[in-house]
Protein backbone atom coordinates (compact mmCIF):
# COMPACT_ATOMS: atom_id res chain seq x y z
CA UNK A 1 0.00 0.00 0.00
CA UNK A 2 1.10 3.57 -0.68
CA UNK A 3 -0.23 6.29 1.64
CA UNK A 4 0.83 9.90 1.20
CA UNK A 5 -0.46 12.92 3.12
CA UNK A 6 0.48 16.57 2.79
CA UNK A 7 3.66 15.83 0.85
CA UNK A 8 5.62 18.94 -0.11
CA UNK A 9 8.86 18.77 -2.09
CA UNK A 10 11.19 21.58 -3.10
CA UNK A 11 14.15 21.51 -5.43
CA UNK A 12 16.57 24.15 -4.24
CA UNK A 13 14.42 27.06 -3.19
CA UNK A 14 11.64 26.22 -5.66
CA UNK A 15 8.51 24.46 -4.38
CA UNK A 16 7.62 21.70 -6.88
CA UNK A 17 5.01 19.58 -5.05
CA UNK A 18 2.49 21.08 -2.62
CA UNK A 19 0.27 19.09 -0.25
CA UNK A 20 0.11 15.83 -2.21
CA UNK A 21 -2.46 13.29 -0.94
CA UNK A 22 -2.36 9.89 -2.58
CA UNK A 23 -3.55 6.42 -1.69
CA UNK A 24 -2.90 3.20 -3.58
CA UNK A 25 -4.50 0.13 -2.02
CA UNK A 26 -2.35 -2.98 -1.75
CA UNK A 27 -2.42 -5.07 -4.91
CA UNK A 28 -3.90 -2.36 -7.14
CA UNK A 29 -2.48 -0.39 -10.06
CA UNK A 30 -3.06 3.37 -10.02
CA UNK A 31 -2.12 5.95 -12.67
CA UNK A 32 -0.87 9.54 -12.42
CA UNK A 33 -1.41 11.53 -15.60
CA UNK A 34 0.09 14.95 -16.29
CA UNK A 35 1.85 17.01 -18.92
CA UNK A 36 5.59 17.56 -19.12
CA UNK A 37 6.82 19.50 -16.12
CA UNK A 38 3.68 18.77 -14.07
CA UNK A 39 5.66 17.02 -11.32
CA UNK A 40 5.40 13.28 -12.09
CA UNK A 41 9.12 12.55 -11.84
CA UNK A 42 9.46 14.68 -8.72
CA UNK A 43 6.64 12.70 -7.08
CA UNK A 44 8.19 9.35 -7.99
CA UNK A 45 11.66 10.42 -6.82
CA UNK A 46 10.22 11.66 -3.53
CA UNK A 47 8.35 8.37 -2.99
CA UNK A 48 11.59 6.47 -3.64
CA UNK A 49 13.54 8.70 -1.22
CA UNK A 50 15.68 10.26 -3.94
CA UNK A 51 14.33 13.72 -3.07
CA UNK A 52 13.64 14.79 0.52
CA UNK A 53 10.13 15.62 1.71
CA UNK A 54 9.95 19.19 3.00
CA UNK A 55 6.71 18.32 4.78
CA UNK A 56 4.14 15.54 4.92
CA UNK A 57 4.16 11.79 5.47
CA UNK A 58 4.86 8.82 3.22
CA UNK A 59 3.94 5.29 4.26
CA UNK A 60 4.95 2.35 2.08
CA UNK A 61 3.76 -1.19 2.89
CA UNK A 62 2.52 0.20 6.20
CA UNK A 63 5.93 1.56 7.21
CA UNK A 64 6.48 5.27 7.85
CA UNK A 65 9.37 6.17 5.52
CA UNK A 66 8.98 9.93 5.17
CA UNK A 67 12.61 10.54 6.08
CA UNK A 68 13.99 7.08 5.25
CA UNK A 69 16.86 6.58 2.79
CA UNK A 70 16.48 4.89 -0.59
CA UNK A 71 18.06 1.65 0.65
CA UNK A 72 15.48 1.30 3.43
CA UNK A 73 12.75 1.54 0.80
CA UNK A 74 14.52 -1.00 -1.43
CA UNK A 75 14.68 -3.37 1.54
CA UNK A 76 10.91 -3.01 1.97
CA UNK A 77 10.48 -4.27 -1.62
CA UNK A 78 9.92 -0.92 -3.34
CA UNK A 79 11.13 -0.81 -6.95
CA UNK A 80 11.58 2.27 -9.16
CA UNK A 81 11.82 2.55 -12.92
CA UNK A 82 13.13 6.02 -13.85
CA UNK A 83 11.82 7.68 -16.97
CA UNK A 84 15.29 7.83 -18.51
CA UNK A 85 16.10 4.13 -17.83
CA UNK A 86 19.50 4.84 -16.25
CA UNK A 87 21.24 1.57 -17.12
CA UNK A 88 24.93 1.55 -16.29
CA UNK A 89 26.38 1.40 -19.83
CA UNK A 90 29.46 -0.73 -19.12
CA UNK A 91 27.74 -3.24 -16.82
CA UNK A 92 26.06 -6.37 -18.18
CA UNK A 93 22.27 -6.48 -18.31
CA UNK A 94 22.38 -9.12 -15.54
CA UNK A 95 24.48 -6.86 -13.28
CA UNK A 96 22.30 -3.86 -14.08
CA UNK A 97 19.19 -5.79 -13.03
CA UNK A 98 20.82 -7.07 -9.82
CA UNK A 99 22.66 -3.87 -8.82
CA UNK A 100 19.97 -2.33 -6.55
CA UNK A 101 19.52 -5.65 -4.72
CA UNK A 102 23.24 -5.95 -4.13
CA UNK A 103 23.56 -2.36 -2.93
CA UNK A 104 20.68 -2.96 -0.51
CA UNK A 105 22.21 -6.35 0.47
CA UNK A 106 19.13 -8.30 -0.41
CA UNK A 107 19.85 -12.03 -0.37
CA UNK A 108 17.16 -13.16 -2.81
CA UNK A 109 18.91 -11.84 -5.94
CA UNK A 110 19.46 -15.01 -8.01
CA UNK A 111 15.92 -16.32 -7.55
CA UNK A 112 14.49 -12.88 -8.34
CA UNK A 113 16.48 -12.63 -11.57
CA UNK A 114 15.09 -15.95 -12.74
CA UNK A 115 11.54 -14.91 -11.84
CA UNK A 116 11.90 -11.66 -13.79
CA UNK A 117 13.34 -13.38 -16.85
CA UNK A 118 10.32 -15.70 -16.85
CA UNK A 119 8.16 -12.57 -17.19
CA UNK A 120 10.37 -10.91 -19.79
CA UNK A 121 11.96 -13.87 -21.60
CA UNK A 122 13.18 -11.71 -24.49
CA UNK A 123 15.90 -10.48 -22.09
CA UNK A 124 17.31 -13.99 -21.49
CA UNK A 125 19.62 -13.98 -24.54
CA UNK A 126 20.72 -10.42 -23.67
CA UNK A 127 21.73 -10.79 -20.01
CA UNK A 128 25.45 -11.04 -20.82
CA UNK A 129 25.49 -7.91 -23.01
CA UNK A 130 26.50 -4.49 -21.78
CA UNK A 131 23.71 -2.02 -21.12
CA UNK A 132 25.05 0.25 -23.86
CA UNK A 133 24.69 -2.52 -26.46
CA UNK A 134 20.90 -2.68 -26.11
CA UNK A 135 18.43 -0.83 -28.29
CA UNK A 136 16.25 1.84 -26.67
CA UNK A 137 13.32 -0.59 -26.42
CA UNK A 138 15.49 -3.33 -24.94
CA UNK A 139 16.81 -0.83 -22.39
CA UNK A 140 13.23 -0.02 -21.37
CA UNK A 141 12.58 -3.74 -20.83
CA UNK A 142 15.82 -4.08 -18.83
CA UNK A 143 14.91 -1.06 -16.68
CA UNK A 144 11.47 -2.57 -16.06
CA UNK A 145 13.08 -5.94 -15.24
CA UNK A 146 15.38 -4.22 -12.73
CA UNK A 147 12.44 -2.52 -11.01
CA UNK A 148 10.36 -5.72 -10.92
CA UNK A 149 13.34 -7.69 -9.59
CA UNK A 150 13.58 -5.78 -6.32
CA UNK A 151 10.16 -4.14 -6.33
CA UNK A 152 8.42 -7.22 -5.08
CA UNK A 153 5.76 -5.30 -3.12
CA UNK A 154 5.56 -1.81 -4.64
CA UNK A 155 6.48 -0.64 -8.13
CA UNK A 156 6.96 3.04 -9.01
CA UNK A 157 7.06 3.28 -12.81
CA UNK A 158 7.83 6.71 -14.24
CA UNK A 159 6.48 7.09 -17.78
CA UNK A 160 7.37 3.55 -18.89
CA UNK A 161 5.54 4.12 -22.20
CA UNK A 162 7.31 7.36 -23.07
CA UNK A 163 9.03 7.24 -26.47
CA UNK A 164 8.14 3.58 -26.96
CA UNK A 165 7.02 2.03 -30.28
CA UNK A 166 3.41 0.74 -30.38
CA UNK A 167 4.41 -2.95 -30.37
CA UNK A 168 6.48 -2.41 -27.24
CA UNK A 169 3.67 -0.41 -25.59
CA UNK A 170 1.51 -3.51 -25.97
CA UNK A 171 4.26 -5.78 -24.66
CA UNK A 172 4.94 -3.54 -21.63
CA UNK A 173 1.20 -3.47 -20.93
CA UNK A 174 1.08 -7.28 -20.89
CA UNK A 175 4.04 -7.52 -18.51
CA UNK A 176 2.52 -4.90 -16.21
CA UNK A 177 -0.83 -6.68 -16.14
CA UNK A 178 0.97 -9.92 -15.26
CA UNK A 179 2.93 -8.18 -12.51
CA UNK A 180 -0.25 -6.50 -11.21
CA UNK A 181 -1.83 -9.96 -11.04
CA UNK A 182 0.77 -11.08 -8.49
CA UNK A 183 -0.51 -8.71 -5.83
CA UNK A 184 2.12 -5.99 -6.29
CA UNK A 185 1.03 -2.40 -5.66
CA UNK A 186 1.82 -0.33 -8.76
CA UNK A 187 1.94 3.45 -9.31
CA UNK A 188 2.50 4.41 -12.92
CA UNK A 189 2.80 7.81 -14.59
CA UNK A 190 1.95 8.79 -18.14
CA UNK A 191 1.73 12.08 -19.99
CA UNK A 192 -1.38 11.21 -22.02
CA UNK A 193 -3.23 8.57 -20.06
CA UNK A 194 -4.09 6.62 -23.21
CA UNK A 195 -1.51 3.98 -22.39
CA UNK A 196 -3.01 3.39 -18.96
CA UNK A 197 -6.38 2.34 -20.36
CA UNK A 198 -7.36 -1.06 -18.97
CA UNK A 199 -4.31 -1.10 -16.71
CA UNK A 200 -5.30 1.08 -13.75
CA UNK A 201 -7.99 0.73 -11.11
CA UNK A 202 -7.90 4.49 -10.45
CA UNK A 203 -6.26 7.58 -11.82
CA UNK A 204 -5.01 10.87 -10.52
CA UNK A 205 -4.18 14.00 -12.48
CA UNK A 206 -1.17 16.13 -11.68
CA UNK A 207 -0.83 19.74 -12.72
CA UNK A 208 1.74 22.27 -11.54
CA UNK A 209 2.68 20.10 -8.59
CA UNK A 210 -0.90 19.53 -7.36
CA UNK A 211 -2.51 16.08 -7.46
CA UNK A 212 -6.23 15.39 -7.63
CA UNK A 213 -8.38 12.38 -8.56
CA UNK A 214 -9.20 12.30 -12.29
CA UNK A 215 -12.65 13.86 -13.02
CA UNK A 216 -14.40 10.51 -13.49
CA UNK A 217 -12.97 9.36 -10.14
CA UNK A 218 -14.13 12.55 -8.43
CA UNK A 219 -17.64 12.12 -9.88
CA UNK A 220 -17.69 8.52 -8.69
CA UNK A 221 -16.58 9.57 -5.19
CA UNK A 222 -19.32 12.26 -5.05
CA UNK A 223 -21.97 9.78 -6.21
CA UNK A 224 -20.99 7.40 -3.41
CA UNK A 225 -20.59 10.03 -0.68
N1 LIG B 1 16.67 20.08 -10.73
C1 LIG B 1 15.66 20.93 -10.90
N2 LIG B 1 15.81 22.25 -10.61
C2 LIG B 1 14.80 23.12 -10.74
N3 LIG B 1 13.58 22.78 -11.16
C3 LIG B 1 13.37 21.49 -11.46
C4 LIG B 1 14.39 20.49 -11.34
N4 LIG B 1 13.85 19.30 -11.70
C5 LIG B 1 12.58 19.55 -12.04
N5 LIG B 1 12.28 20.85 -11.89
C6 LIG B 1 11.00 21.50 -12.19
O1 LIG B 1 10.01 20.80 -11.47
C7 LIG B 1 8.80 20.73 -12.22
C8 LIG B 1 8.35 19.31 -12.29
O2 LIG B 1 9.29 18.54 -13.02
P1 LIG B 1 9.12 16.97 -13.21
O3 LIG B 1 10.33 16.47 -13.90
O4 LIG B 1 8.76 16.37 -11.91
O5 LIG B 1 7.85 16.89 -14.18
P2 LIG B 1 7.29 15.69 -15.03
O6 LIG B 1 5.82 15.72 -14.89
O7 LIG B 1 7.98 14.43 -14.65
O8 LIG B 1 7.67 16.11 -16.51
P3 LIG B 1 8.52 15.33 -17.62
O9 LIG B 1 7.62 14.32 -18.18
O10 LIG B 1 8.88 16.43 -18.57
O11 LIG B 1 9.72 14.73 -16.90
C9 LIG B 1 9.11 21.36 -13.57
O12 LIG B 1 8.62 22.67 -13.57
C10 LIG B 1 10.61 21.34 -13.64
O13 LIG B 1 11.09 22.42 -14.39
CSV table of C-alpha atoms and ligand atoms in Angstrom, one decimal:
chain,number,residue,atom,x,y,z
A,1,UNK,CA,0.0,0.0,0.0
A,2,UNK,CA,1.1,3.6,-0.7
A,3,UNK,CA,-0.2,6.3,1.6
A,4,UNK,CA,0.8,9.9,1.2
A,5,UNK,CA,-0.5,12.9,3.1
A,6,UNK,CA,0.5,16.6,2.8
A,7,UNK,CA,3.7,15.8,0.8
A,8,UNK,CA,5.6,18.9,-0.1
A,9,UNK,CA,8.9,18.8,-2.1
A,10,UNK,CA,11.2,21.6,-3.1
A,11,UNK,CA,14.1,21.5,-5.4
A,12,UNK,CA,16.6,24.1,-4.2
A,13,UNK,CA,14.4,27.1,-3.2
A,14,UNK,CA,11.6,26.2,-5.7
A,15,UNK,CA,8.5,24.5,-4.4
A,16,UNK,CA,7.6,21.7,-6.9
A,17,UNK,CA,5.0,19.6,-5.0
A,18,UNK,CA,2.5,21.1,-2.6
A,19,UNK,CA,0.3,19.1,-0.3
A,20,UNK,CA,0.1,15.8,-2.2
A,21,UNK,CA,-2.5,13.3,-0.9
A,22,UNK,CA,-2.4,9.9,-2.6
A,23,UNK,CA,-3.5,6.4,-1.7
A,24,UNK,CA,-2.9,3.2,-3.6
A,25,UNK,CA,-4.5,0.1,-2.0
A,26,UNK,CA,-2.4,-3.0,-1.8
A,27,UNK,CA,-2.4,-5.1,-4.9
A,28,UNK,CA,-3.9,-2.4,-7.1
A,29,UNK,CA,-2.5,-0.4,-10.1
A,30,UNK,CA,-3.1,3.4,-10.0
A,31,UNK,CA,-2.1,6.0,-12.7
A,32,UNK,CA,-0.9,9.5,-12.4
A,33,UNK,CA,-1.4,11.5,-15.6
A,34,UNK,CA,0.1,15.0,-16.3
A,35,UNK,CA,1.8,17.0,-18.9
A,36,UNK,CA,5.6,17.6,-19.1
A,37,UNK,CA,6.8,19.5,-16.1
A,38,UNK,CA,3.7,18.8,-14.1
A,39,UNK,CA,5.7,17.0,-11.3
A,40,UNK,CA,5.4,13.3,-12.1
A,41,UNK,CA,9.1,12.5,-11.8
A,42,UNK,CA,9.5,14.7,-8.7
A,43,UNK,CA,6.6,12.7,-7.1
A,44,UNK,CA,8.2,9.3,-8.0
A,45,UNK,CA,11.7,10.4,-6.8
A,46,UNK,CA,10.2,11.7,-3.5
A,47,UNK,CA,8.4,8.4,-3.0
A,48,UNK,CA,11.6,6.5,-3.6
A,49,UNK,CA,13.5,8.7,-1.2
A,50,UNK,CA,15.7,10.3,-3.9
A,51,UNK,CA,14.3,13.7,-3.1
A,52,UNK,CA,13.6,14.8,0.5
A,53,UNK,CA,10.1,15.6,1.7
A,54,UNK,CA,10.0,19.2,3.0
A,55,UNK,CA,6.7,18.3,4.8
A,56,UNK,CA,4.1,15.5,4.9
A,57,UNK,CA,4.2,11.8,5.5
A,58,UNK,CA,4.9,8.8,3.2
A,59,UNK,CA,3.9,5.3,4.3
A,60,UNK,CA,4.9,2.4,2.1
A,61,UNK,CA,3.8,-1.2,2.9
A,62,UNK,CA,2.5,0.2,6.2
A,63,UNK,CA,5.9,1.6,7.2
A,64,UNK,CA,6.5,5.3,7.9
A,65,UNK,CA,9.4,6.2,5.5
A,66,UNK,CA,9.0,9.9,5.2
A,67,UNK,CA,12.6,10.5,6.1
A,68,UNK,CA,14.0,7.1,5.3
A,69,UNK,CA,16.9,6.6,2.8
A,70,UNK,CA,16.5,4.9,-0.6
A,71,UNK,CA,18.1,1.6,0.7
A,72,UNK,CA,15.5,1.3,3.4
A,73,UNK,CA,12.8,1.5,0.8
A,74,UNK,CA,14.5,-1.0,-1.4
A,75,UNK,CA,14.7,-3.4,1.5
A,76,UNK,CA,10.9,-3.0,2.0
A,77,UNK,CA,10.5,-4.3,-1.6
A,78,UNK,CA,9.9,-0.9,-3.3
A,79,UNK,CA,11.1,-0.8,-6.9
A,80,UNK,CA,11.6,2.3,-9.2
A,81,UNK,CA,11.8,2.5,-12.9
A,82,UNK,CA,13.1,6.0,-13.8
A,83,UNK,CA,11.8,7.7,-17.0
A,84,UNK,CA,15.3,7.8,-18.5
A,85,UNK,CA,16.1,4.1,-17.8
A,86,UNK,CA,19.5,4.8,-16.3
A,87,UNK,CA,21.2,1.6,-17.1
A,88,UNK,CA,24.9,1.6,-16.3
A,89,UNK,CA,26.4,1.4,-19.8
A,90,UNK,CA,29.5,-0.7,-19.1
A,91,UNK,CA,27.7,-3.2,-16.8
A,92,UNK,CA,26.1,-6.4,-18.2
A,93,UNK,CA,22.3,-6.5,-18.3
A,94,UNK,CA,22.4,-9.1,-15.5
A,95,UNK,CA,24.5,-6.9,-13.3
A,96,UNK,CA,22.3,-3.9,-14.1
A,97,UNK,CA,19.2,-5.8,-13.0
A,98,UNK,CA,20.8,-7.1,-9.8
A,99,UNK,CA,22.7,-3.9,-8.8
A,100,UNK,CA,20.0,-2.3,-6.6
A,101,UNK,CA,19.5,-5.7,-4.7
A,102,UNK,CA,23.2,-5.9,-4.1
A,103,UNK,CA,23.6,-2.4,-2.9
A,104,UNK,CA,20.7,-3.0,-0.5
A,105,UNK,CA,22.2,-6.4,0.5
A,106,UNK,CA,19.1,-8.3,-0.4
A,107,UNK,CA,19.9,-12.0,-0.4
A,108,UNK,CA,17.2,-13.2,-2.8
A,109,UNK,CA,18.9,-11.8,-5.9
A,110,UNK,CA,19.5,-15.0,-8.0
A,111,UNK,CA,15.9,-16.3,-7.6
A,112,UNK,CA,14.5,-12.9,-8.3
A,113,UNK,CA,16.5,-12.6,-11.6
A,114,UNK,CA,15.1,-15.9,-12.7
A,115,UNK,CA,11.5,-14.9,-11.8
A,116,UNK,CA,11.9,-11.7,-13.8
A,117,UNK,CA,13.3,-13.4,-16.8
A,118,UNK,CA,10.3,-15.7,-16.9
A,119,UNK,CA,8.2,-12.6,-17.2
A,120,UNK,CA,10.4,-10.9,-19.8
A,121,UNK,CA,12.0,-13.9,-21.6
A,122,UNK,CA,13.2,-11.7,-24.5
A,123,UNK,CA,15.9,-10.5,-22.1
A,124,UNK,CA,17.3,-14.0,-21.5
A,125,UNK,CA,19.6,-14.0,-24.5
A,126,UNK,CA,20.7,-10.4,-23.7
A,127,UNK,CA,21.7,-10.8,-20.0
A,128,UNK,CA,25.5,-11.0,-20.8
A,129,UNK,CA,25.5,-7.9,-23.0
A,130,UNK,CA,26.5,-4.5,-21.8
A,131,UNK,CA,23.7,-2.0,-21.1
A,132,UNK,CA,25.1,0.3,-23.9
A,133,UNK,CA,24.7,-2.5,-26.5
A,134,UNK,CA,20.9,-2.7,-26.1
A,135,UNK,CA,18.4,-0.8,-28.3
A,136,UNK,CA,16.2,1.8,-26.7
A,137,UNK,CA,13.3,-0.6,-26.4
A,138,UNK,CA,15.5,-3.3,-24.9
A,139,UNK,CA,16.8,-0.8,-22.4
A,140,UNK,CA,13.2,0.0,-21.4
A,141,UNK,CA,12.6,-3.7,-20.8
A,142,UNK,CA,15.8,-4.1,-18.8
A,143,UNK,CA,14.9,-1.1,-16.7
A,144,UNK,CA,11.5,-2.6,-16.1
A,145,UNK,CA,13.1,-5.9,-15.2
A,146,UNK,CA,15.4,-4.2,-12.7
A,147,UNK,CA,12.4,-2.5,-11.0
A,148,UNK,CA,10.4,-5.7,-10.9
A,149,UNK,CA,13.3,-7.7,-9.6
A,150,UNK,CA,13.6,-5.8,-6.3
A,151,UNK,CA,10.2,-4.1,-6.3
A,152,UNK,CA,8.4,-7.2,-5.1
A,153,UNK,CA,5.8,-5.3,-3.1
A,154,UNK,CA,5.6,-1.8,-4.6
A,155,UNK,CA,6.5,-0.6,-8.1
A,156,UNK,CA,7.0,3.0,-9.0
A,157,UNK,CA,7.1,3.3,-12.8
A,158,UNK,CA,7.8,6.7,-14.2
A,159,UNK,CA,6.5,7.1,-17.8
A,160,UNK,CA,7.4,3.6,-18.9
A,161,UNK,CA,5.5,4.1,-22.2
A,162,UNK,CA,7.3,7.4,-23.1
A,163,UNK,CA,9.0,7.2,-26.5
A,164,UNK,CA,8.1,3.6,-27.0
A,165,UNK,CA,7.0,2.0,-30.3
A,166,UNK,CA,3.4,0.7,-30.4
A,167,UNK,CA,4.4,-3.0,-30.4
A,168,UNK,CA,6.5,-2.4,-27.2
A,169,UNK,CA,3.7,-0.4,-25.6
A,170,UNK,CA,1.5,-3.5,-26.0
A,171,UNK,CA,4.3,-5.8,-24.7
A,172,UNK,CA,4.9,-3.5,-21.6
A,173,UNK,CA,1.2,-3.5,-20.9
A,174,UNK,CA,1.1,-7.3,-20.9
A,175,UNK,CA,4.0,-7.5,-18.5
A,176,UNK,CA,2.5,-4.9,-16.2
A,177,UNK,CA,-0.8,-6.7,-16.1
A,178,UNK,CA,1.0,-9.9,-15.3
A,179,UNK,CA,2.9,-8.2,-12.5
A,180,UNK,CA,-0.2,-6.5,-11.2
A,181,UNK,CA,-1.8,-10.0,-11.0
A,182,UNK,CA,0.8,-11.1,-8.5
A,183,UNK,CA,-0.5,-8.7,-5.8
A,184,UNK,CA,2.1,-6.0,-6.3
A,185,UNK,CA,1.0,-2.4,-5.7
A,186,UNK,CA,1.8,-0.3,-8.8
A,187,UNK,CA,1.9,3.4,-9.3
A,188,UNK,CA,2.5,4.4,-12.9
A,189,UNK,CA,2.8,7.8,-14.6
A,190,UNK,CA,2.0,8.8,-18.1
A,191,UNK,CA,1.7,12.1,-20.0
A,192,UNK,CA,-1.4,11.2,-22.0
A,193,UNK,CA,-3.2,8.6,-20.1
A,194,UNK,CA,-4.1,6.6,-23.2
A,195,UNK,CA,-1.5,4.0,-22.4
A,196,UNK,CA,-3.0,3.4,-19.0
A,197,UNK,CA,-6.4,2.3,-20.4
A,198,UNK,CA,-7.4,-1.1,-19.0
A,199,UNK,CA,-4.3,-1.1,-16.7
A,200,UNK,CA,-5.3,1.1,-13.8
A,201,UNK,CA,-8.0,0.7,-11.1
A,202,UNK,CA,-7.9,4.5,-10.5
A,203,UNK,CA,-6.3,7.6,-11.8
A,204,UNK,CA,-5.0,10.9,-10.5
A,205,UNK,CA,-4.2,14.0,-12.5
A,206,UNK,CA,-1.2,16.1,-11.7
A,207,UNK,CA,-0.8,19.7,-12.7
A,208,UNK,CA,1.7,22.3,-11.5
A,209,UNK,CA,2.7,20.1,-8.6
A,210,UNK,CA,-0.9,19.5,-7.4
A,211,UNK,CA,-2.5,16.1,-7.5
A,212,UNK,CA,-6.2,15.4,-7.6
A,213,UNK,CA,-8.4,12.4,-8.6
A,214,UNK,CA,-9.2,12.3,-12.3
A,215,UNK,CA,-12.7,13.9,-13.0
A,216,UNK,CA,-14.4,10.5,-13.5
A,217,UNK,CA,-13.0,9.4,-10.1
A,218,UNK,CA,-14.1,12.5,-8.4
A,219,UNK,CA,-17.6,12.1,-9.9
A,220,UNK,CA,-17.7,8.5,-8.7
A,221,UNK,CA,-16.6,9.6,-5.2
A,222,UNK,CA,-19.3,12.3,-5.0
A,223,UNK,CA,-22.0,9.8,-6.2
A,224,UNK,CA,-21.0,7.4,-3.4
A,225,UNK,CA,-20.6,10.0,-0.7
B,1,LIG,N1,16.7,20.1,-10.7
B,1,LIG,C1,15.7,20.9,-10.9
B,1,LIG,N2,15.8,22.2,-10.6
B,1,LIG,C2,14.8,23.1,-10.7
B,1,LIG,N3,13.6,22.8,-11.2
B,1,LIG,C3,13.4,21.5,-11.5
B,1,LIG,C4,14.4,20.5,-11.3
B,1,LIG,N4,13.9,19.3,-11.7
B,1,LIG,C5,12.6,19.5,-12.0
B,1,LIG,N5,12.3,20.9,-11.9
B,1,LIG,C6,11.0,21.5,-12.2
B,1,LIG,O1,10.0,20.8,-11.5
B,1,LIG,C7,8.8,20.7,-12.2
B,1,LIG,C8,8.3,19.3,-12.3
B,1,LIG,O2,9.3,18.5,-13.0
B,1,LIG,P1,9.1,17.0,-13.2
B,1,LIG,O3,10.3,16.5,-13.9
B,1,LIG,O4,8.8,16.4,-11.9
B,1,LIG,O5,7.9,16.9,-14.2
B,1,LIG,P2,7.3,15.7,-15.0
B,1,LIG,O6,5.8,15.7,-14.9
B,1,LIG,O7,8.0,14.4,-14.7
B,1,LIG,O8,7.7,16.1,-16.5
B,1,LIG,P3,8.5,15.3,-17.6
B,1,LIG,O9,7.6,14.3,-18.2
B,1,LIG,O10,8.9,16.4,-18.6
B,1,LIG,O11,9.7,14.7,-16.9
B,1,LIG,C9,9.1,21.4,-13.6
B,1,LIG,O12,8.6,22.7,-13.6
B,1,LIG,C10,10.6,21.3,-13.6
B,1,LIG,O13,11.1,22.4,-14.4
